mmCIF file of C-alpha atoms in Angstrom:
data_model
loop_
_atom_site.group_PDB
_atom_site.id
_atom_site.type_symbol
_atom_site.label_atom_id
_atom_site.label_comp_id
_atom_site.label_asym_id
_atom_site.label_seq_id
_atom_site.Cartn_x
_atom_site.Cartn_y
_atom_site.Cartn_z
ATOM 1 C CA UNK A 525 26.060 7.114 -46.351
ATOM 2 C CA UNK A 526 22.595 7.874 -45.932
ATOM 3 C CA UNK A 527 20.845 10.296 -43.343
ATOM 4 C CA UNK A 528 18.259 8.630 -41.338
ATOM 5 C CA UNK A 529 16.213 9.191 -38.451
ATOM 6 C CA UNK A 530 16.462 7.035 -35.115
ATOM 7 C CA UNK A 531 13.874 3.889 -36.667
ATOM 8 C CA UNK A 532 11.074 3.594 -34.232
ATOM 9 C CA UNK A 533 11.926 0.665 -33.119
ATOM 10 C CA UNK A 534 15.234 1.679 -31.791
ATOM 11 C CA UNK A 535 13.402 4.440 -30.231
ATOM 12 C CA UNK A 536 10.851 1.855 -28.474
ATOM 13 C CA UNK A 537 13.204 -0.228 -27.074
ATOM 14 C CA UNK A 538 15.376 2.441 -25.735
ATOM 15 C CA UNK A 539 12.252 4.472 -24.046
ATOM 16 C CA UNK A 540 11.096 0.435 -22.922
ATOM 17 C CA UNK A 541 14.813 0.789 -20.852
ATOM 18 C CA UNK A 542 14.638 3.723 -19.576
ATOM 19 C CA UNK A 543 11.531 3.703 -18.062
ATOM 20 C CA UNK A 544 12.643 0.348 -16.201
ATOM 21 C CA UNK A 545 15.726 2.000 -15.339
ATOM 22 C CA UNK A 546 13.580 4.986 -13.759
ATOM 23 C CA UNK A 547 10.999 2.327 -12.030
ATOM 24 C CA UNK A 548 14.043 0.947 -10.678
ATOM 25 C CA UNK A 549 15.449 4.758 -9.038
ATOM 26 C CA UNK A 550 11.647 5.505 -8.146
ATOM 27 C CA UNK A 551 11.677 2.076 -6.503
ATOM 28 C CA UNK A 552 14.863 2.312 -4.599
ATOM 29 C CA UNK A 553 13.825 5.875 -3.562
ATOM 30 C CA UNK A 554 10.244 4.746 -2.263
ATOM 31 C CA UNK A 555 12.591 1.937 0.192
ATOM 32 C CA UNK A 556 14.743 4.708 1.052
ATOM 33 C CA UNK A 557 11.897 7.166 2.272
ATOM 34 C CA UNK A 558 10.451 4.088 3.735
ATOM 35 C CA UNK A 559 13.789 3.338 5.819
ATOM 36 C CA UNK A 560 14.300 6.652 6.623
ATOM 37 C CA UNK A 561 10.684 6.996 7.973
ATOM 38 C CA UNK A 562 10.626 4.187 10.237
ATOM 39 C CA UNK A 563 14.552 5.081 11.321
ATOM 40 C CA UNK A 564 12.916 6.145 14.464
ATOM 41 C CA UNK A 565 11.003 2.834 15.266
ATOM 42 C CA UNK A 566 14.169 1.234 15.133
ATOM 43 C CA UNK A 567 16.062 2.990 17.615
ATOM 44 C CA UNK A 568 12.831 3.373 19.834
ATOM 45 C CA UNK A 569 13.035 -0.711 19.794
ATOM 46 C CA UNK A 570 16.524 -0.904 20.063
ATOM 47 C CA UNK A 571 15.905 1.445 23.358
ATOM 48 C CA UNK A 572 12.931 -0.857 24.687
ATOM 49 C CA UNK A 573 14.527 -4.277 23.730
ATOM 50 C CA UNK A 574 17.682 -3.445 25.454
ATOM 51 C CA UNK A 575 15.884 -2.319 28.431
ATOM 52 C CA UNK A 576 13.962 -5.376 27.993
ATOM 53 C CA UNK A 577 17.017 -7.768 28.237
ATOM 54 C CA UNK A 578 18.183 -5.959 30.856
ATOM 55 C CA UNK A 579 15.425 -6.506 33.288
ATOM 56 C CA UNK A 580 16.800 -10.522 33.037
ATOM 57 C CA UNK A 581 12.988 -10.729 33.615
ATOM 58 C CA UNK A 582 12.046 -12.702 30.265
ATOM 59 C CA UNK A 583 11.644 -16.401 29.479
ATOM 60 C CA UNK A 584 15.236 -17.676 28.058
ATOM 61 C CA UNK A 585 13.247 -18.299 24.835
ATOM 62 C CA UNK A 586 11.877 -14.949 24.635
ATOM 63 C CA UNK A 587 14.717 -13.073 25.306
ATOM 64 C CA UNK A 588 16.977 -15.333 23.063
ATOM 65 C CA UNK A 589 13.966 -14.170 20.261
ATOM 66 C CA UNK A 590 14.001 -10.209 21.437
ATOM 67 C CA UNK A 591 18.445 -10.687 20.983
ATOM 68 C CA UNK A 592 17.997 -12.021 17.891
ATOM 69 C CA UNK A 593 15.575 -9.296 16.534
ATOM 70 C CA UNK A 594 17.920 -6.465 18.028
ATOM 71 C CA UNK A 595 20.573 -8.075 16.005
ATOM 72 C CA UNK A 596 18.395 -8.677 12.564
ATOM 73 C CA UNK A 597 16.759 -4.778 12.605
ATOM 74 C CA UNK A 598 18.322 -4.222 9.731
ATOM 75 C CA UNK A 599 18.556 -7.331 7.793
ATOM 76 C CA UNK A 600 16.564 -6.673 4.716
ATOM 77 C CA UNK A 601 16.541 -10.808 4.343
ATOM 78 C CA UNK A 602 13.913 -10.790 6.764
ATOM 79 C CA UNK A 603 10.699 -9.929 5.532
ATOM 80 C CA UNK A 604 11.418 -12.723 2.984
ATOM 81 C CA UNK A 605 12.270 -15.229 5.106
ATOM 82 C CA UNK A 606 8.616 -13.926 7.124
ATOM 83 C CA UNK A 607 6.899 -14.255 3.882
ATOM 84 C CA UNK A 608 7.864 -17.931 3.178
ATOM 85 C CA UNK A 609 7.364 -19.323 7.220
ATOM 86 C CA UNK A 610 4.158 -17.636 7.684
ATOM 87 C CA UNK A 611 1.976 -19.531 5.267
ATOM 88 C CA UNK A 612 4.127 -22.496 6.841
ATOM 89 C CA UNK A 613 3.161 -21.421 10.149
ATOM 90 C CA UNK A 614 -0.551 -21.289 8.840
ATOM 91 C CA UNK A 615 -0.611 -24.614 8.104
ATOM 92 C CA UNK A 616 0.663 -26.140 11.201
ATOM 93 C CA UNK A 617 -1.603 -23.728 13.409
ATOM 94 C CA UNK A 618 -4.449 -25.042 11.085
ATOM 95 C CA UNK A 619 -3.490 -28.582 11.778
ATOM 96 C CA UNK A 620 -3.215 -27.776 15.895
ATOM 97 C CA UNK A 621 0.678 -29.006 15.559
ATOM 98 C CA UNK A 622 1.813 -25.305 16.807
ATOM 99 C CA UNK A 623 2.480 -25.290 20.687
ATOM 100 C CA UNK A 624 2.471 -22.161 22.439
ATOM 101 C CA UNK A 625 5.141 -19.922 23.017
ATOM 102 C CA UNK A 626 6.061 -19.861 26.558
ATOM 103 C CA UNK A 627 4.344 -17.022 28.897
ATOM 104 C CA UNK A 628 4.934 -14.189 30.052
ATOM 105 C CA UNK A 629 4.005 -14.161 33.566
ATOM 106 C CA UNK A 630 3.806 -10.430 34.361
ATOM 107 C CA UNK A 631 1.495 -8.341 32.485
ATOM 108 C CA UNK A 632 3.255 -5.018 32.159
ATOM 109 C CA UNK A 633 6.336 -7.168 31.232
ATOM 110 C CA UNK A 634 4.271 -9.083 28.625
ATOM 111 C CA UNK A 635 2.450 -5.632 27.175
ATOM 112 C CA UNK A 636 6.117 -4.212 27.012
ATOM 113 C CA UNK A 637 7.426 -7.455 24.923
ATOM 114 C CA UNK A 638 4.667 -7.621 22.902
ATOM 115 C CA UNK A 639 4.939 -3.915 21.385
ATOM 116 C CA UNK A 640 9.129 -4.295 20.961
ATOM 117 C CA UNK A 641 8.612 -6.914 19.168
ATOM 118 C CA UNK A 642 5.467 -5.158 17.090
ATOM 119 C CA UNK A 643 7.906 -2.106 16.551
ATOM 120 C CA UNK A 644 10.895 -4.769 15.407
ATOM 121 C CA UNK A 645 8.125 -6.307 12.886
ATOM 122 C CA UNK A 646 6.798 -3.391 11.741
ATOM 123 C CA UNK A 647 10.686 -1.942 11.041
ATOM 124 C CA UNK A 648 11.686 -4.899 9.302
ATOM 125 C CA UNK A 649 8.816 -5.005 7.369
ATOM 126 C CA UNK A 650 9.379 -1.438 6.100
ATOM 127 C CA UNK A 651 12.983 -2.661 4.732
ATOM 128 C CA UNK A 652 11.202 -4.229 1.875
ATOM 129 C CA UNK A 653 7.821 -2.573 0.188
ATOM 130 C CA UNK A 654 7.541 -5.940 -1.892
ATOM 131 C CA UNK A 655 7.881 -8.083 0.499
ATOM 132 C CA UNK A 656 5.703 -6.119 3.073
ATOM 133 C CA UNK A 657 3.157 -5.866 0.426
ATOM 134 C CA UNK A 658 3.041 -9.842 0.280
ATOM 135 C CA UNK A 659 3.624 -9.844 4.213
ATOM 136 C CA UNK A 660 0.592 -8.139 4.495
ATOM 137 C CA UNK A 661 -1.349 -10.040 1.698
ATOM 138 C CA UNK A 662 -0.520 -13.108 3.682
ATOM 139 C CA UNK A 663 -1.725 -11.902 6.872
ATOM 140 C CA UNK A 664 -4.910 -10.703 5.465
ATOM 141 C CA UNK A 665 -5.621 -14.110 3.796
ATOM 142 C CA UNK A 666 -4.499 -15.887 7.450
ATOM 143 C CA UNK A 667 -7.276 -13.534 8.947
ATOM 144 C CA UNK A 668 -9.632 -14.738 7.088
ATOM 145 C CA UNK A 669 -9.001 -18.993 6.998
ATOM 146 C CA UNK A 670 -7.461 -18.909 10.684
ATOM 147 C CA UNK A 671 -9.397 -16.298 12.629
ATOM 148 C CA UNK A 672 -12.519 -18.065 13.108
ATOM 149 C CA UNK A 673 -11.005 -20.964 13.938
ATOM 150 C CA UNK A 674 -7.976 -19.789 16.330
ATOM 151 C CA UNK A 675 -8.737 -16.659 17.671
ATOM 152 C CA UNK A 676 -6.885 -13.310 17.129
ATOM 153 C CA UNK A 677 -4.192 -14.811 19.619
ATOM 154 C CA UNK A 678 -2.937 -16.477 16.714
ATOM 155 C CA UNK A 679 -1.584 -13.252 15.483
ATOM 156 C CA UNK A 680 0.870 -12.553 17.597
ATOM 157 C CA UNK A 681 1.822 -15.919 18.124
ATOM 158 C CA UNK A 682 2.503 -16.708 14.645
ATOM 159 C CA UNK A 683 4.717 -13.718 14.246
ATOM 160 C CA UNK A 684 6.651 -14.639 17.575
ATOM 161 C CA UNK A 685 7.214 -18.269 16.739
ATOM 162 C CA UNK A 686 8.230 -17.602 13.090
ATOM 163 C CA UNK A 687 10.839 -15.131 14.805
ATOM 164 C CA UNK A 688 11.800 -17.983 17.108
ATOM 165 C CA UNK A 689 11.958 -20.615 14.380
ATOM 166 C CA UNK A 690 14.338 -18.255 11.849
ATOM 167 C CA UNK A 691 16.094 -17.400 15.455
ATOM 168 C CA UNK A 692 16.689 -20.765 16.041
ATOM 169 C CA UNK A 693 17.910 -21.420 12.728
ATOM 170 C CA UNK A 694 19.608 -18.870 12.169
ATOM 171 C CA UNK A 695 21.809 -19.794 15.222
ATOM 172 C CA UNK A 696 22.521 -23.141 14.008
ATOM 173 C CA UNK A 697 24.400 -22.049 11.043
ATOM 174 C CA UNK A 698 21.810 -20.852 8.579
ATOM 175 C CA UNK A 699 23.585 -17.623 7.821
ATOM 176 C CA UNK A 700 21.643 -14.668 7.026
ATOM 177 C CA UNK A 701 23.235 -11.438 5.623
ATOM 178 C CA UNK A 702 21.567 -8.100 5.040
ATOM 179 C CA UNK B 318 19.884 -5.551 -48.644
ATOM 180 C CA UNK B 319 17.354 -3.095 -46.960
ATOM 181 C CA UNK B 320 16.730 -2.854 -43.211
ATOM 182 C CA UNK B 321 14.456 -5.053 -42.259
ATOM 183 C CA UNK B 322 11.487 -3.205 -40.502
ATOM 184 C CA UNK B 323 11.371 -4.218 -36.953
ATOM 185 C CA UNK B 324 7.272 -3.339 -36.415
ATOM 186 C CA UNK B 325 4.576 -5.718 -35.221
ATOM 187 C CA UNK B 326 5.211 -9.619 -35.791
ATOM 188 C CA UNK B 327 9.011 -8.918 -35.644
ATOM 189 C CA UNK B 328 11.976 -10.520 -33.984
ATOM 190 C CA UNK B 329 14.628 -9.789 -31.816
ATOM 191 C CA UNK B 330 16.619 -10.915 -34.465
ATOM 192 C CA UNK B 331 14.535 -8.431 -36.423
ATOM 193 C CA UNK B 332 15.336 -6.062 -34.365
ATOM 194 C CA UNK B 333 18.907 -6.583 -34.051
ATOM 195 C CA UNK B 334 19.593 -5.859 -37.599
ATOM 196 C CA UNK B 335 17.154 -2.821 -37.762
ATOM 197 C CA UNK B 336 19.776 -1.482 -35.059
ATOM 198 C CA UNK B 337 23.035 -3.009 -37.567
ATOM 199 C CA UNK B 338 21.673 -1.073 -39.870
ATOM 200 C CA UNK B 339 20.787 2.374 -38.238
ATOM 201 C CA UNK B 340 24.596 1.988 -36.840
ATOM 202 C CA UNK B 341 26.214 1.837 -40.279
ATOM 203 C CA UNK B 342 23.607 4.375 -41.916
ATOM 204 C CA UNK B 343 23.830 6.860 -39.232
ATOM 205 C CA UNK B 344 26.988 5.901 -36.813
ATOM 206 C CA UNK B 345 27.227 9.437 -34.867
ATOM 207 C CA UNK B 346 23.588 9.013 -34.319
ATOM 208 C CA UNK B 347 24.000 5.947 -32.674
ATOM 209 C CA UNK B 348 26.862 6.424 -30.866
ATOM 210 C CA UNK B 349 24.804 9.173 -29.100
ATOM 211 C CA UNK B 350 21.781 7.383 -28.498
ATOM 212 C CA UNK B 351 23.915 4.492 -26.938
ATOM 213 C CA UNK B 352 25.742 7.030 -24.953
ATOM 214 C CA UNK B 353 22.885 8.662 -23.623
ATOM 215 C CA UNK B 354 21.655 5.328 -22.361
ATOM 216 C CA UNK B 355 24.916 4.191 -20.674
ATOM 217 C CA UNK B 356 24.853 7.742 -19.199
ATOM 218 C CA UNK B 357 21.217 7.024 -17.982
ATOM 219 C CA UNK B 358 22.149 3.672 -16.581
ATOM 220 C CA UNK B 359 25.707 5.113 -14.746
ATOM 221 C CA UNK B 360 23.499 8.228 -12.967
ATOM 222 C CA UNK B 361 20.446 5.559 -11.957
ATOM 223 C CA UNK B 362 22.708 2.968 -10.581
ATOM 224 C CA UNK B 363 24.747 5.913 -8.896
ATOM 225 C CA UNK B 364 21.611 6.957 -7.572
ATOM 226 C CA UNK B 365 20.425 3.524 -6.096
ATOM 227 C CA UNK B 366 23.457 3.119 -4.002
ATOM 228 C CA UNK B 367 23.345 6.533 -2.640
ATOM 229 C CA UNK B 368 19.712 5.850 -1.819
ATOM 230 C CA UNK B 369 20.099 1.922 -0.508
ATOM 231 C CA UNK B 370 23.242 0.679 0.433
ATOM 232 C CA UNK B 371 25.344 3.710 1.464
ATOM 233 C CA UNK B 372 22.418 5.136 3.246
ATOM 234 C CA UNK B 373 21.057 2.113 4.399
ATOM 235 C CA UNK B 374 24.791 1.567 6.405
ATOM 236 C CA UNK B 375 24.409 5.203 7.708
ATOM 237 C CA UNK B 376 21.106 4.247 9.465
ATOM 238 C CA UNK B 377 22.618 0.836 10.631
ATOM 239 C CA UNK B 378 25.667 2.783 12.034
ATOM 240 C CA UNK B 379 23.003 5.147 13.761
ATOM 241 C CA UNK B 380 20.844 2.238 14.869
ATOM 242 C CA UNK B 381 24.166 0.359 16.762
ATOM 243 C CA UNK B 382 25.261 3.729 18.398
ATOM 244 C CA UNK B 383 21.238 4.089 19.408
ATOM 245 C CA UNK B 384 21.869 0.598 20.403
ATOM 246 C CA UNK B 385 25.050 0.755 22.458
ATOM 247 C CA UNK B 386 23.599 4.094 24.420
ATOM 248 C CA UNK B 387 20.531 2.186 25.654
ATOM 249 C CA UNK B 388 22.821 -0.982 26.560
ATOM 250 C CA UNK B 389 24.844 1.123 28.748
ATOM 251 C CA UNK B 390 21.660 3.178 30.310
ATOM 252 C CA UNK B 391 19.988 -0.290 31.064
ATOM 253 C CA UNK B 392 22.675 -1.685 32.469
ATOM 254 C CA UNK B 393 22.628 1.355 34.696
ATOM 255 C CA UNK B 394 19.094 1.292 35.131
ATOM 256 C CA UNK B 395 18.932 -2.701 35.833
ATOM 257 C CA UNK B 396 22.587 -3.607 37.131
ATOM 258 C CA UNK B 397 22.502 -5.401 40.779
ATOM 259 C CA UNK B 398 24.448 -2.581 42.081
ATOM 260 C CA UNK B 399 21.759 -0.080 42.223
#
């Protein structure tokens, strides 16, 4: 029996497999600090989109959507399923097939909507850094083909009726787990 | 039959008997180096699911509580009683 060193190419592969084994920990911690950042959002929108429902003030279609979200705030499917409607969405807004969600007639009622459902975006996007990184790629690539055309209305539209949509299909048996 | 020399141009397969080879030259050797990397692997995945799933069902367990408490002070707030 012979006494050799490690051969490099043991050593190679071994340092290739740690290092994606530490990406991996530095990954998981960067969604963890993430999570535990935005912990507050959550409950903030949990405390405005209850208070919301409760008013019974809503259109049925927007508080069906603002249910849904309180349910989903921690469903890390989400962002994914927000990264492959919105370019969807994109299209039929670009093609004028997108009708308008319903409004909201009172303004302080509409304001208040409007950020729970920011907060309840910007939580579930924090769930995921990938997919919030492509979220945001998309949306900056939208801003640029639909703005001029649509208007910045478009925005918030898109992210409410992609909500609806995955709402509504979620509800008719498309199960989505966390 | 030498160890084949697993540098630029080789193969997995290449590779695969550079490590046959280390492991009957120098078994204790090996045994340590594939130890240390099961050991790696155990304490990252340990780590993971203390930092994803188990804490990630702490903060969903915080968020329903957070959840339930504002249910019950908008039903106060909003009920047709008051």
């Amino acid at each position: 029996m012979t006494h050799s060193a490690v051969p490099p190419a043991v050593i190679s592969v071994a340092a290739v497999y740690a290092a994606l084994v530490g990406c991996a920990v530095a990954y998981a911690l960067v969604v963890y600090l993430l999570r535990r950042g935005t912990q507050s959002l959550r409950t903030d929108f949990a405390l405005w989109g209850e208070m919301l429902v409760a008013t019974k003030a809503l259109p049925t279609a927007q508080e069906k959507t603002l249910r849904f979200a309180l349910e989903n705030s921690y469903n890390a499917w989400m962002p994914w399923l927000f990264v492959l409607a919105i370019p969807l969405y994109g299209i039929v807004s670009l093609l004028g097939l997108a009708k308008k969600p319903p409004v909201i007639a009172n303004e302080r009622l509409r304001e208040r909507y409007h950020m729970a459902i920011g907060m309840w975006g910007l939580g579930i996007a924090c769930l995921s850094p990938i997919a919030a990184v492509i979220l945001f790629a998309e949306i900056f690539i939208a801003a640029i083909v639909i703005f001029p055309f649509k208007g910045a209305d478009v925005f918030f539209d898109m992210t409410e009726r992609t909500l609806r949509k995955v709402s509504v299909g979620t509800q008719r048996g498309l199960t989505v787990t966390g | 039959m030498s160890a084949p020399e697993a540098g630029h141009g080789a193969t997995w397969a290449d590779f695969a008997l550079a490590v046959l080879a280390f492991a009957e030259s120098n078994p204790v050797q090996f045994l340590v180096v594939v130890g240390a990397l099961i050991l790696l692997t155990v304490v990252a995945m340990f780590l993971v699911w203390l930092m994803l799933p188990r804490a990630t069902v702490q903060m969903e367990r915080l968020y329903r509580y957070a959840r339930g408490q504002a249910r019950e002070k908008a039903k106060d707030l909003f009920s047709d009683d008051t």
